[in-house]
């Protein structure tokens, strides 16, 4: 049996030998190369762009500048493909050179002269909401948009999601204990190893070929088709292996530039590869947040009211920012049952690089604020912070902030996660242990939850074909972004077919013309959507195998079973047919043939999901909740305010564990990423909105050898809709890390920390303000 | 990707290198010497270094010497940090350079290159300043040997066409008690808020800094204050903080005030390590 086993990922050998190919590894002699010129200003009018010298430079085929249309964007069409008329963030593409080689393109780029007239910069979401704030989008009202987004004209608000549950007056009346706190952090980045890369070509017959390091090849196809009025079927997108996505490769940005670049040179293939600097700031980033959390509870710690204001820093364009701020509203409280909730979650324009999805999709961000406040409340109540959480843990029968009733399938077990975390962290020894006159050992925790508010009709399809030896090819539009999901799909198929997983061949790359669609490889939905499609396709194949076998074995298909790549008569195992003898039809000894190639198909669409009500948030926007409890143990130096993370803990209820080591890897990798975000990764802006650290010299991610010990444990509450009861797992390890680290450091230092990243200078400054100097 | 064209040559002797330089200079190529090449590549791709010709010093045997001669440790300028660390003939230097950049970069970064670096931390110079090392310099007039203090003031002060061949450090310095500490914004990778290197010679502390200003330095006044043993450690440190002779950096790594806070703690650690003030 394959499920639960730590099957080696199918592309492992390609990767560890360095032979695996990514988008930039594909070359052709006809290929031209694009180079972007990006804005040195965060907010400025473009007065002039002089491209005359660049056009004359050797090897230059085209120089592109911005156009007023089409405007693009996920929910609101607010973004020109190349900046037009004005720039709205530092790093925004302003012109593009297409030349024979990357070097010639870069040389010509140095010759483009742009003059700007600086405009007042909006540097935080709070500033963006001031009555006299400059408008980043003056024409917000006229932009095209989807139905369920609510921009507020003549403001910098791109969207507002409201949660109105219960009666706040009643909640506050029942809450003798209240606490309120504000938290904030700047945008940061995904910093995947593979920088984004795309090639585009327009064939003489009008077919458009895109190759992209993307999590959403099918979305590229749809958007190019829609923005440029091209027949769907004429856009073909190819995605090879992707070297890290983390949400950063969900948006469609460079593809559009490469397409218009190819169009400008008669359809020749054009490659656009981000430099590291461009990948950090010109392409979309990880969202920032300003959050105000107010909680009320009874004297014994039963939560009664939560009032939440989330101001997401979406940067210059709304892109995924609106979707992220909506997801934050859906999960606005953390995994607790609270009867009375008021939340406004805003997607706010600023003059920062624009935001897109980031692993966890708003949950690590809002939970940093919420779970820090929970710790402050526990302190006020003089109550164990895990007790406070266990007491309020959301359970089957409770309702979520969008008033959706949970059952034992749609939510995992928060109490079990807390219980295991207590054991693993040796909680009873205490949270703050004085090791010496300088060193404190401290433990901080956070509970987490996440649902995935993807499109209500998002679906996935799978095709299965056979090889003459009876082995199966598994073809899915899911992108292998490094999570090993395609291997898990093979395991699901092997389990269902009761066959050897080595007899299943997975097509790693995606081609939108030949792979059935998988909506987007996002939101920890791969295993659910594609996994269910695999099960359906397996049923289809099993039915076809039995049908032909029944004719040959002269019995009813009902009398047949399959196992070990054979169809056999139940309880008569000696009478069987090998897949290899029937998967391409069956040939009798006299030459007669019956049947034909067996081709399996399966698809899955999530069921019963709804949009949320604009006035109250009421609805069922996501299918299930994965929950967990996480912690960190640190050693803190009370003199220097420096610290070391000794151990990081996760207990995740991910339903059935399908591949144990792959699941461990996902959780640990996400924890590492979360600790990087929590402790160090953040863009530093000057007062003009210029990113001061757009390079890996100064934007430091966790390095090999810096990692704490990871302790990961699972609870397995089955999710009935999930394949074999699995829940999502790709993002969840990240979500609680910022809050857990913030809580540990607040306990260790004795001051409440309200910002990220949690660098020693922040602790020093907070201490200084509190008058707690040495 | 470096977009501009440049000439490359890899001379096999000091004379040929100087000759290369003169030839390129005559062609107005603005030549630069280099050995590890980490700055040429990383700053070149951003057009922050634009050289018409680069002269690779790695082909010169004198630049690879690493041995004792006449009671001096001779270290070629083209020796990589990894190799220096591995040989570990100069423990203070090994300690200081082992904190520069990351493992991959240290196998390219060289002693001479770091001392001459455009990136202003130049931490490898700190031990050389503390040990009054000598520098062998090659130029059109042949080679000369002078004190590091004559050639290094904030950065290397070389004449047109000169390059560093070797560093020479008296063996007597190598076994002195020392201390080297790098304090960063957070964690074990990144530029310094402050890097402090110190030695104790004849009960006198010598100390040099990087990261405090946009150049590394050693300051006589600071050393005098630190060596006033009649004063308590706290008083001496307070005096130093009042007499920091540079504009303290205020940048993405940390604010000026915070750097001074870090300096205070680090100086205390220096005193503890070299004087054992805790036990006084």
Coordinates of C-alpha atoms in Angstrom, one line a residue, chain A residues 35 102-103 106-107 110 275-277 438 639-643 645 679-680 684 692-693 695 697-698 700 703 706 757-761 764-765 768 774, chain B residues 1-5 38 42-48 50 102 119 183 185-191 252-255 257-258 261 264-266 268-269:
Chain A
X35 CA 15.4 43.8 -20.4
X102 CA 20.6 39.7 -22.9
X103 CA 23.8 41.8 -22.8
X106 CA 20.9 45.5 -21.0
X107 CA 23.3 47.9 -22.7
X110 CA 21.3 52.0 -19.9
X275 CA 17.3 39.7 -12.1
X276 CA 17.3 39.1 -8.4
X277 CA 16.6 42.8 -7.8
X438 CA 22.0 37.2 31.3
X639 CA 22.0 42.5 27.9
X640 CA 22.2 42.6 24.1
X641 CA 18.6 41.7 23.2
X642 CA 20.0 39.1 20.8
X643 CA 18.4 35.7 20.7
X645 CA 15.8 30.0 18.3
X679 CA 12.9 37.5 12.5
X680 CA 14.5 39.2 9.6
X684 CA 13.1 48.9 4.5
X692 CA 16.7 50.3 0.8
X693 CA 17.4 46.6 0.6
X695 CA 19.3 42.8 -2.8
X697 CA 23.2 41.3 0.5
X698 CA 20.9 43.2 2.8
X700 CA 18.7 38.3 4.3
X703 CA 20.9 30.4 5.6
X706 CA 21.1 28.7 11.0
X757 CA 10.8 41.7 11.8
X758 CA 11.7 40.8 15.4
X759 CA 15.3 42.1 15.2
X760 CA 17.2 42.9 18.4
X761 CA 17.1 46.6 17.6
X764 CA 16.1 47.4 22.3
X765 CA 13.9 50.3 21.0
X768 CA 14.1 52.0 25.7
X774 CA 20.1 48.7 31.7
Chain B
X1 CA 25.6 39.5 -16.3
X2 CA 28.0 42.3 -16.9
X3 CA 26.8 44.3 -19.9
X4 CA 30.0 46.3 -20.7
X5 CA 33.0 44.9 -22.6
X38 CA 33.4 38.9 -6.2
X42 CA 28.4 41.6 -8.3
X43 CA 29.0 45.4 -8.6
X44 CA 29.8 45.1 -12.3
X45 CA 26.4 43.7 -13.1
X46 CA 24.9 46.8 -11.5
X47 CA 27.3 49.2 -13.3
X48 CA 28.7 50.2 -10.0
X50 CA 32.9 49.9 -14.7
X102 CA 29.1 33.3 3.5
X119 CA 32.3 47.5 -0.1
X183 CA 27.5 42.0 15.7
X185 CA 21.3 43.1 12.7
X186 CA 20.3 39.5 13.4
X187 CA 21.7 36.1 13.0
X188 CA 25.0 34.8 11.6
X189 CA 24.9 36.2 8.0
X190 CA 25.1 39.8 6.9
X191 CA 27.1 43.0 7.2
X252 CA 19.4 49.6 6.8
X253 CA 21.5 47.5 9.2
X254 CA 20.7 49.6 12.2
X255 CA 20.4 53.2 13.5
X257 CA 22.0 55.0 18.4
X258 CA 21.6 51.3 18.3
X261 CA 24.5 50.5 22.2
X264 CA 29.1 49.5 24.4
X265 CA 28.3 45.9 25.0
X266 CA 31.0 44.7 22.6
X268 CA 32.7 45.3 27.5
X269 CA 33.2 41.9 26.1

